[in-house]
């Protein structure tokens, strides 16, 4: 559920300072006395991406920690900033986090990740919990994503389309937004790595009222599988046209592109959709860690959508709490960054694949992609559903091609 967050520069800074106890000394030097300030920065409402639930998820995790006594007795002061998918706003959010002495920033989805990571790197503030899209998020020394985001999810889907679905004529619908273009490129790389062939594609406007021409183009190409790299609001406009033009085709996208409300709106047109993600479906039952995510969201942010994006940010917040608790002594930006740099293996709790933070990720050109695991599932009776136990594939062959 969208909520407007007015973040005029003076007002937001005043609020942040009032909450965090800003002083005139260096950012990040809060010391061991009062509350620990943690920020969220992402595209919570914009014309490109709107995922307020990522901020809500971090808020819920920290509220639960505070109710349990805080981090070694210190409460977490949570502040949130909407970057509005705008580079200038993202940079301003980063500066505000530093001025508020935030020890770390939890991310979600940002269409302005380059500007954001540049600001956080200058302030030496950890950035985690995000789903990386931009070059900055894939290269910045302060970026510690728990999942590969669009890169591993889409690259893995490309491998899966060829090796498991046995697609032979694959078509890509690519929304003309930088994040979507990057996701489409990863999917195409996966297809090419598995088949040696480049799939055909149609690039559509960022927003469109008519997807019939794109669907006709895919049908004319004899597509048996279609991958969608378009923004979430475009999905209910696009999918019916493709179901009519290609009734027998397998439709594929990332799970974040098909959240529960969109699945419900599409009805029968969503059935059988193949979804890829770095995480198991949020609708999965029987996983204690996932159950805790749902319980905290329900208790502390009950109106928020419990989406895959919310889960990523919640997991980032949860790991941050563990890092801060184990750090001991002063908890400030410098000590948190040092702790993350020394952090080794990270448990995925069956929700994401286990992985390890190392000096560099396994790919030389995207050194901050530490976790390249992905999983695939389907929409069954209106619910994203795993076929048995979660199985995580490795998207590295797609991304290193």
PDB file of C-alpha atoms in Angstrom, residues 83 86-96 112 115-116 119-120:
ATOM      1  CA  UNK A  83      14.863   8.356  -3.066  1.00  0.00           C
ATOM      2  CA  UNK A  86      15.857  10.211  -8.654  1.00  0.00           C
ATOM      3  CA  UNK A  87      19.689  10.421  -8.507  1.00  0.00           C
ATOM      4  CA  UNK A  88      19.655  13.791  -6.751  1.00  0.00           C
ATOM      5  CA  UNK A  89      17.145  12.610  -4.158  1.00  0.00           C
ATOM      6  CA  UNK A  90      19.139   9.405  -3.617  1.00  0.00           C
ATOM      7  CA  UNK A  91      22.335  11.359  -2.996  1.00  0.00           C
ATOM      8  CA  UNK A  92      20.457  13.658  -0.607  1.00  0.00           C
ATOM      9  CA  UNK A  93      19.085  10.626   1.269  1.00  0.00           C
ATOM     10  CA  UNK A  94      22.613   9.278   1.620  1.00  0.00           C
ATOM     11  CA  UNK A  95      23.865  12.570   2.998  1.00  0.00           C
ATOM     12  CA  UNK A  96      20.953  12.734   5.452  1.00  0.00           C
ATOM     13  CA  UNK A 112      19.081   5.486  -8.426  1.00  0.00           C
ATOM     14  CA  UNK A 115      24.052   8.020  -6.703  1.00  0.00           C
ATOM     15  CA  UNK A 116      23.023   6.351  -3.467  1.00  0.00           C
ATOM     16  CA  UNK A 119      27.031   9.009  -1.196  1.00  0.00           C
ATOM     17  CA  UNK A 120      27.230   6.087   1.235  1.00  0.00           C
TER      18      UNK A 120
END
